[in-house]
Tab-separated table of C-alpha atoms in Angstrom:
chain	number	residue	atom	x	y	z
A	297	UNK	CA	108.565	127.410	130.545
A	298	UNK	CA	112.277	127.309	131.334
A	299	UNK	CA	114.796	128.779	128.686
A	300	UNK	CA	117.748	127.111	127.646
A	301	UNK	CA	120.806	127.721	125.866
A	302	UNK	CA	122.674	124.821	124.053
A	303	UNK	CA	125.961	124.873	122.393
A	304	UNK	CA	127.019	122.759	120.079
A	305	UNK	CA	130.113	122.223	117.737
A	306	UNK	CA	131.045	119.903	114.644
A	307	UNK	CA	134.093	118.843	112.943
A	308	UNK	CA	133.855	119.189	109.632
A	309	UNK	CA	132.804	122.491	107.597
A	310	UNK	CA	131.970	120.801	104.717
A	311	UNK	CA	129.086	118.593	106.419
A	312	UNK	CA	128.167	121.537	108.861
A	313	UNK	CA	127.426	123.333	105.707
A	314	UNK	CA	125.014	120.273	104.103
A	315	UNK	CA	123.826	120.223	108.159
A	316	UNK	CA	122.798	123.807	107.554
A	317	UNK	CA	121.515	124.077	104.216
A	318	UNK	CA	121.719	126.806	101.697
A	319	UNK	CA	121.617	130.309	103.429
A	320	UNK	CA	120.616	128.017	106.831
A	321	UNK	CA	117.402	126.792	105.919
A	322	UNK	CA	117.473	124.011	107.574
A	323	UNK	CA	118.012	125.129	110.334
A	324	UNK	CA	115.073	127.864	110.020
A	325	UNK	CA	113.061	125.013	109.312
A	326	UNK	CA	114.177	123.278	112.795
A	327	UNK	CA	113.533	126.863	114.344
A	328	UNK	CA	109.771	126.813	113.256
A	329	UNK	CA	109.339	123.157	114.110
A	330	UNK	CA	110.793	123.487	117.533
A	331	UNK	CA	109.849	126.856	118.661
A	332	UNK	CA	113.511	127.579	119.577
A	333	UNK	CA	116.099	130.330	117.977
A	334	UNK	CA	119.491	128.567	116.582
A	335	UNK	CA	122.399	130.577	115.686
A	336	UNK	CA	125.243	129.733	113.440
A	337	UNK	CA	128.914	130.952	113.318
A	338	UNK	CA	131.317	128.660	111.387
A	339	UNK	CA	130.740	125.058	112.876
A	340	UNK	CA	129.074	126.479	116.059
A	341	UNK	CA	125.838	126.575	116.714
A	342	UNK	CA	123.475	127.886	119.493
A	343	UNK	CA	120.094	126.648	120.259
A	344	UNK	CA	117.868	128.848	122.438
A	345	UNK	CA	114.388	128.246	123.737
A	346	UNK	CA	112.381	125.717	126.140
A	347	UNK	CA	115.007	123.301	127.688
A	348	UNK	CA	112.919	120.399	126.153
A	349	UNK	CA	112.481	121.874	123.314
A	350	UNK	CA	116.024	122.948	122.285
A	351	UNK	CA	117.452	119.363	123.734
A	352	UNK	CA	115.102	117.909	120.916
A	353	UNK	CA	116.636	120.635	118.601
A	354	UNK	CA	120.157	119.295	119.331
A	355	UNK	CA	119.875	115.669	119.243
A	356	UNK	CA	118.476	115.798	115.770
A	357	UNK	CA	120.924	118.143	114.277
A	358	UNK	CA	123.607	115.848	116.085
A	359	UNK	CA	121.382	112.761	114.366
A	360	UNK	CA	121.791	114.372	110.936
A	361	UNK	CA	124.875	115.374	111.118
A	362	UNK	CA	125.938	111.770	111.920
A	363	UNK	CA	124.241	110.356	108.630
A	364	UNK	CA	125.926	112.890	107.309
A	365	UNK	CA	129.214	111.258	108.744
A	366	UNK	CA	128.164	107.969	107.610
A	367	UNK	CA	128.129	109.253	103.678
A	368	UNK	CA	124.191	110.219	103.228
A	369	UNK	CA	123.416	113.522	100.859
A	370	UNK	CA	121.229	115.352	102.887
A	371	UNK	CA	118.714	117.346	101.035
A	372	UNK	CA	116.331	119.988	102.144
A	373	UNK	CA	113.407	117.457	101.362
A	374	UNK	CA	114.719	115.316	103.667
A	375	UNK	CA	114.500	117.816	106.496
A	376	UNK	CA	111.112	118.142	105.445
A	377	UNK	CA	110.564	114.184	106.149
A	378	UNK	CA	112.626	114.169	109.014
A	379	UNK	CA	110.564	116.867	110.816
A	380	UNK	CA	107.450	114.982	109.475
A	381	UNK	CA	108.703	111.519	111.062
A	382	UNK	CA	108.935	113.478	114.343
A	383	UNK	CA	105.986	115.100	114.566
A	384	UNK	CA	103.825	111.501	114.462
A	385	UNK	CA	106.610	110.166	116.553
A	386	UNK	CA	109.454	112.219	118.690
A	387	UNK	CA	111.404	108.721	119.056
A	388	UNK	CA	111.529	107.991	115.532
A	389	UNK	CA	114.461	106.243	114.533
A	390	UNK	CA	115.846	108.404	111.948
A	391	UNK	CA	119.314	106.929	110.561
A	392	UNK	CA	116.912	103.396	110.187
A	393	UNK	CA	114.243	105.134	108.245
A	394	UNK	CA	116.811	106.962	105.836
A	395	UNK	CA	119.781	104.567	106.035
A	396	UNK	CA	118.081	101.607	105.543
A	397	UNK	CA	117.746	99.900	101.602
A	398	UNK	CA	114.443	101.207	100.597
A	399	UNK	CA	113.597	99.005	97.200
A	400	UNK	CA	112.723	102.073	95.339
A	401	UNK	CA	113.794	103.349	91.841
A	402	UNK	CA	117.160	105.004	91.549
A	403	UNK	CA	116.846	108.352	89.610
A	404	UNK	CA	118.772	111.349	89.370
A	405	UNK	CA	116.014	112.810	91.997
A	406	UNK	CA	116.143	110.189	95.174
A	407	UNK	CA	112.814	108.277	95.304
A	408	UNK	CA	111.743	107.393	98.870
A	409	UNK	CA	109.378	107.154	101.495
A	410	UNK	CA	108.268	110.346	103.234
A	411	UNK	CA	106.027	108.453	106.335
A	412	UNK	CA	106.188	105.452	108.033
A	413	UNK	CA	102.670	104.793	106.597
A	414	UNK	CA	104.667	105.138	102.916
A	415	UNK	CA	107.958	102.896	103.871
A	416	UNK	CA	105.593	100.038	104.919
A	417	UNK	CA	103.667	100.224	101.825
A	418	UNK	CA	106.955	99.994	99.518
A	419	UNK	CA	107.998	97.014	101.939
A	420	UNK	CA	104.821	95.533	101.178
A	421	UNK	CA	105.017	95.889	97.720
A	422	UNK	CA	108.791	94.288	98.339
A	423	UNK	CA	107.185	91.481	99.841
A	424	UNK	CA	103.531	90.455	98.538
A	425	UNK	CA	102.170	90.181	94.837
A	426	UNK	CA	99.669	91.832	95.373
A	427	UNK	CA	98.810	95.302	97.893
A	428	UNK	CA	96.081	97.419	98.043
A	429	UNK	CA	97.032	101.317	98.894
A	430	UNK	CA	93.935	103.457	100.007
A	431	UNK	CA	93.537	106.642	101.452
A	432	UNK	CA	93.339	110.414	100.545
A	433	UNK	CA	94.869	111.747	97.245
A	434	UNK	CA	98.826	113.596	97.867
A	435	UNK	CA	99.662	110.689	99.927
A	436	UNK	CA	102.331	109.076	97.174
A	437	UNK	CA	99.871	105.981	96.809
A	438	UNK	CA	100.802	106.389	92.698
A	439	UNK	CA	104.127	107.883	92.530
A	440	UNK	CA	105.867	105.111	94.954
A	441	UNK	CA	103.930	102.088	93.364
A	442	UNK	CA	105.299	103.484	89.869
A	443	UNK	CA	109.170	103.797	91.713
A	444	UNK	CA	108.428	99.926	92.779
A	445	UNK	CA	107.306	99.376	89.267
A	446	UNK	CA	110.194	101.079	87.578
A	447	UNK	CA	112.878	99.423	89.746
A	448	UNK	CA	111.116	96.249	89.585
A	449	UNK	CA	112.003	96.738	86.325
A	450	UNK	CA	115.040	98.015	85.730
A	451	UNK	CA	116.539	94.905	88.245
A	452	UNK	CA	114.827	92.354	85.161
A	453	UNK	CA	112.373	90.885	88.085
A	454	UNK	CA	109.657	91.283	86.183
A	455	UNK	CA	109.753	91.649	82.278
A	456	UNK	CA	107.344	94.621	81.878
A	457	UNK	CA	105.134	97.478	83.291
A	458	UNK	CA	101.442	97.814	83.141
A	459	UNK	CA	99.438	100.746	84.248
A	460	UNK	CA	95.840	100.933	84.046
A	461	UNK	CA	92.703	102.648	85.795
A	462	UNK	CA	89.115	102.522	84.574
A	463	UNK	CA	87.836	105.598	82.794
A	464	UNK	CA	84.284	106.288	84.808
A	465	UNK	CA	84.329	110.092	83.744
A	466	UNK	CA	83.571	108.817	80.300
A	467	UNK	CA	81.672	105.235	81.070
A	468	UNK	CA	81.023	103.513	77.621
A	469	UNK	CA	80.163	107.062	76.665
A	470	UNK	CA	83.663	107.422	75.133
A	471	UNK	CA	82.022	107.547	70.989
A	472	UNK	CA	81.865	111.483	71.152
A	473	UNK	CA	85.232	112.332	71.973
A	474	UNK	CA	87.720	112.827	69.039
A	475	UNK	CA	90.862	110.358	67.953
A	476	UNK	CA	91.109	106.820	68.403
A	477	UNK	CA	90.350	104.759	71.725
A	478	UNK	CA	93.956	106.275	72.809
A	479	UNK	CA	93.189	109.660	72.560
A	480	UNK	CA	89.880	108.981	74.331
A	481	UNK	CA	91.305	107.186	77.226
A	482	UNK	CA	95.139	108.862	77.743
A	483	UNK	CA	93.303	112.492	79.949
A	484	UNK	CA	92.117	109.873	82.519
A	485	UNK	CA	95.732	108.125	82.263
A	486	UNK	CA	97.227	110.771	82.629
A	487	UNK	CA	98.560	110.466	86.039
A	488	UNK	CA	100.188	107.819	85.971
A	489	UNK	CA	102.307	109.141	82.941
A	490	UNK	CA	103.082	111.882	84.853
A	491	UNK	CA	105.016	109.638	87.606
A	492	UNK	CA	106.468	107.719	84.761
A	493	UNK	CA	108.124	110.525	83.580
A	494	UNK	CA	109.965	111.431	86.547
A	495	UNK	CA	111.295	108.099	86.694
A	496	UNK	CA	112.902	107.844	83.466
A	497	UNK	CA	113.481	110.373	80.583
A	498	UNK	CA	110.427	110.840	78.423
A	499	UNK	CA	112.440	109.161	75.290
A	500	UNK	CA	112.966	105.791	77.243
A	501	UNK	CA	109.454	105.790	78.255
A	502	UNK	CA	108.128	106.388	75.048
A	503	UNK	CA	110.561	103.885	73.246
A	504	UNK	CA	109.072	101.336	76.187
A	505	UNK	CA	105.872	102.354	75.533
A	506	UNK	CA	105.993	102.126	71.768
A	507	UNK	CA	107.110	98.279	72.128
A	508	UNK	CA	104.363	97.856	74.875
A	509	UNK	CA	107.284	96.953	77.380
A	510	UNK	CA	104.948	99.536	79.482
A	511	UNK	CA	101.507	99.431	78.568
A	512	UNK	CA	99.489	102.472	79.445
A	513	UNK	CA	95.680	101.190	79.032
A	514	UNK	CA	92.067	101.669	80.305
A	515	UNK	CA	90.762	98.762	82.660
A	516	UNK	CA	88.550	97.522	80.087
A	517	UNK	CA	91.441	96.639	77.995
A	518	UNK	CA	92.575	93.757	80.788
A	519	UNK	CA	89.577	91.359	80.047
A	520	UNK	CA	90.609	87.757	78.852
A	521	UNK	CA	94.370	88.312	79.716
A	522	UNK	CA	96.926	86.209	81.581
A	523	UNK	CA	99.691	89.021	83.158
A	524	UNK	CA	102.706	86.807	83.640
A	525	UNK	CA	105.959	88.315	84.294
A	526	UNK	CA	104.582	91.814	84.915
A	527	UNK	CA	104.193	94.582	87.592
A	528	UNK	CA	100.645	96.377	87.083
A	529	UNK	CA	99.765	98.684	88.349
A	530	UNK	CA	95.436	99.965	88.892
A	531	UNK	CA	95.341	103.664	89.754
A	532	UNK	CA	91.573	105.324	90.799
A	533	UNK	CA	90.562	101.577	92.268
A	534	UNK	CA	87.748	103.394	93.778
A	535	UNK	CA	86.133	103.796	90.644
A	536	UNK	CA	85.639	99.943	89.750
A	537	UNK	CA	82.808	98.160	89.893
A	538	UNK	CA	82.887	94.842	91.856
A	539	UNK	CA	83.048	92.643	89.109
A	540	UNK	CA	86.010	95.343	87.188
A	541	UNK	CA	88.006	94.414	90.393
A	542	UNK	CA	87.110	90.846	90.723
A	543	UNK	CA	88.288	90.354	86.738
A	544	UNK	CA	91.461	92.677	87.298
A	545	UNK	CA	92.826	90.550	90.280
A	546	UNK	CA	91.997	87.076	88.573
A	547	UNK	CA	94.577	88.512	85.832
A	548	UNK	CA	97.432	87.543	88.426
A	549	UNK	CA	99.827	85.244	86.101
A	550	UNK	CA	103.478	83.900	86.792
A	551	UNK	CA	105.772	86.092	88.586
A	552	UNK	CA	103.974	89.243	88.372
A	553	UNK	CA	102.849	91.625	91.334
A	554	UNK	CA	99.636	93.988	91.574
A	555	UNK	CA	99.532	97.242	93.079
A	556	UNK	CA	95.861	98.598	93.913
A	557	UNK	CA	95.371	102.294	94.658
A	558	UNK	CA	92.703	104.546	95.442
A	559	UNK	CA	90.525	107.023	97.482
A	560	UNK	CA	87.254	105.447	99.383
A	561	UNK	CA	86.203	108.933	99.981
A	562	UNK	CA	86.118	110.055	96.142
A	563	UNK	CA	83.855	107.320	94.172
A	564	UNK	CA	82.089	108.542	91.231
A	565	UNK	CA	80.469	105.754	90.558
A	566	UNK	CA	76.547	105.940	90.071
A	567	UNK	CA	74.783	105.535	93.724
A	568	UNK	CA	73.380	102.140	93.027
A	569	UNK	CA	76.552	101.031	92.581
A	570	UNK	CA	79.161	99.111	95.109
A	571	UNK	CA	82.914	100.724	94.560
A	572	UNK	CA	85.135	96.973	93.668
A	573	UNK	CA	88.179	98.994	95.906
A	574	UNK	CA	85.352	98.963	99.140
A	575	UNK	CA	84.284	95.682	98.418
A	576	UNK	CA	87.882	93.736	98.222
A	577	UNK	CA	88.727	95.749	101.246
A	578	UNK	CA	86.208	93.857	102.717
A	579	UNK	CA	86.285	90.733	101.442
A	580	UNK	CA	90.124	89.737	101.535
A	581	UNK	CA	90.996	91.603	104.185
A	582	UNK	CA	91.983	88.094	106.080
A	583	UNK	CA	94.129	86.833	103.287
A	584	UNK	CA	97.217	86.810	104.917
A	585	UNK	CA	99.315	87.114	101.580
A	586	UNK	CA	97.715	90.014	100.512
A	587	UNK	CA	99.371	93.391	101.747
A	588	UNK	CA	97.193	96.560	103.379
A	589	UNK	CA	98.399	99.973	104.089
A	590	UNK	CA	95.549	102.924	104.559
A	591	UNK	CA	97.024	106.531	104.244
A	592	UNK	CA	95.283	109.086	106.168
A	593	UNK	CA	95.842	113.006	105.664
A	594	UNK	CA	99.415	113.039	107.871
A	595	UNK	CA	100.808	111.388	105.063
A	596	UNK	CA	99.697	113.712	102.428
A	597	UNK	CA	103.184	115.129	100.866
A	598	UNK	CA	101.629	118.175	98.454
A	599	UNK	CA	101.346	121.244	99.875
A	600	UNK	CA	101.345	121.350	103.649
A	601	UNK	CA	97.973	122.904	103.312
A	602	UNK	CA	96.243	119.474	101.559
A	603	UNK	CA	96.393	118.595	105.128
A	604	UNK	CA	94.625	121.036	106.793
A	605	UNK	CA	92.198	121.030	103.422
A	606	UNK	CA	91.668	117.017	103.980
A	607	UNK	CA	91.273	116.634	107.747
A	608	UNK	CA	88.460	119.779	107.667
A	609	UNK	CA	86.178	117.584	105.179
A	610	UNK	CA	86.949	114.710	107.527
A	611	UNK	CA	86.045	116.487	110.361
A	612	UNK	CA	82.507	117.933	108.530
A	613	UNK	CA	81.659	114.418	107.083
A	614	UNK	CA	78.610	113.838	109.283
């Protein structure tokens, strides 16, 4: 294939240098993503390597650098995204994807959408009361329905939080563990604490928590109740049975929204028995106000090996 050899120049040294990232990383990253060798003096750069290649090369550092221009932080994570965005679609529209409001919390750590499969699930969530998320775990199904939750919140649209997920590990077999029904329950809530706490400071959320503003509870614990005013939140759907799910979305009160998340793939269920997250796919899959988004293993965000890891047992699944 043809080499080429692109030059290219910016203005300003300060936004070349958040262009380039610390000791150039960025553009090391572009280097392995591209195939192509770019080297740096100053605000010059030069891009060698397939003339396709290294044209791609320079129109997104010139895209970058232009958001850059417009006022937006860049941060090495976001090359990460970028470079994702590009490799499901060389014509993605970058300065739309980052630019544009994305309804997620505000923290001192930026909380957004890594895929296109993740934006349209947060502008789901934006737009419908209730949204089923599904697909393989590392896909952000959790940690963006708790930044929709939290800035839900903190913009007094709804008046509380409420994150739940049935406890199948221990069944009604919970009598042998030690403490009180808490203690029994938090291990298998223990996720969604996790994301809490990157969205707020652990003494906010436990000062919320104390006066059940967010209420951290098993499934079973949603029986009988009206959620009005709320944003809840049902992590490990896959793990309900049909009527768990069926009672859980009946809760819908006044002004409240439901996010449903879970894996298809990883029921542990007994065999005899239907998964409630399978079933409601099914069943209300034609309601038009209900939202849909299915993650596959492109949009897993861990380690760039949870890929690889996911698609292989896809791939052997007979």
């Amino acid at each position: 294939m043809k080499q080429n050899s692109v030059e290219l120049k910016f203005d300003n040294p300060d936004h070349s240098k958040l262009l380039f990232g610390p000791n150039d990383i960025h553009l090391t990253m572009m280097e392995s993503f591209f195939a192509v060798e770019i080297f740096a003096r100053g605000t010059h750069l030069r891009i060698e390597g397939p003339k396709n290649k290294a044209n791609q090369a320079k129109t997104l550092l010139f895209e970058l650098y232009n958001m850059i221009e417009d006022g937006f932080n860049l941060q090495t994570k976001d090359i990460q995204t970028a470079l994702r965005l590009l490799d499901e679609d060389h014509n993605a529209d970058l300065k739309e994807f980052f630019l544009s409001p994305v309804p997620v919390a505000k923290t001192s750590s930026r909380v957004t959408p890594k895929t296109h499969i993740q934006k349209k699930y947060t502008e789901q969530i934006a737009e419908k009361d209730i949204v089923f998320g599904y697909g393989p775990a590392g896909t952000g199904k959790t940690y963006l329905a708790m930044a929709m939750a939290v800035a839900h919140f903190t913009e007094r649209k709804v008046k509380r939080i409420i994150l739940t997920r049935p406890a199948v590990e221990a069944g009604e077999k919970l009598g042998f563990l030690p403490g009180d029904i808490t203690e029994k329950v938090n291990p298998y809530l223990r996720p969604l604490y996790d994301a809490l706490y990157d969205m707020m400071s652990a003494e906010k959320a436990h000062r919320l928590i104390e006066t059940e503003v967010i209420e951290v509870a098993p499934l079973a614990f949603m029986r009988g109740r009206t959620l009005n005013n709320a944003f809840v939140i049902l992590d490990e759907a896959q793990n309900t049975t049909q009527e768990q799910m069926k009672m859980f979305l009946t809760r819908l009160g006044e002004n409240s929204k439901m996010v449903v998340n879970g894996d298809i793939t990883q029921i542990d269920l007994p065999r005899h028995q239907q998964s409630g997250l399978r079933e409601a796919i099914h069943v209300l899959r034609h309601v038009k106000e209900i939202g849909f988004t299915e993650f596959t293993h492109k949009d897993v965000v861990r380690h760039k090996l949870v890929q690889k890891v996911i698609q292989a047992y896809e791939n052997a699944t007979p």
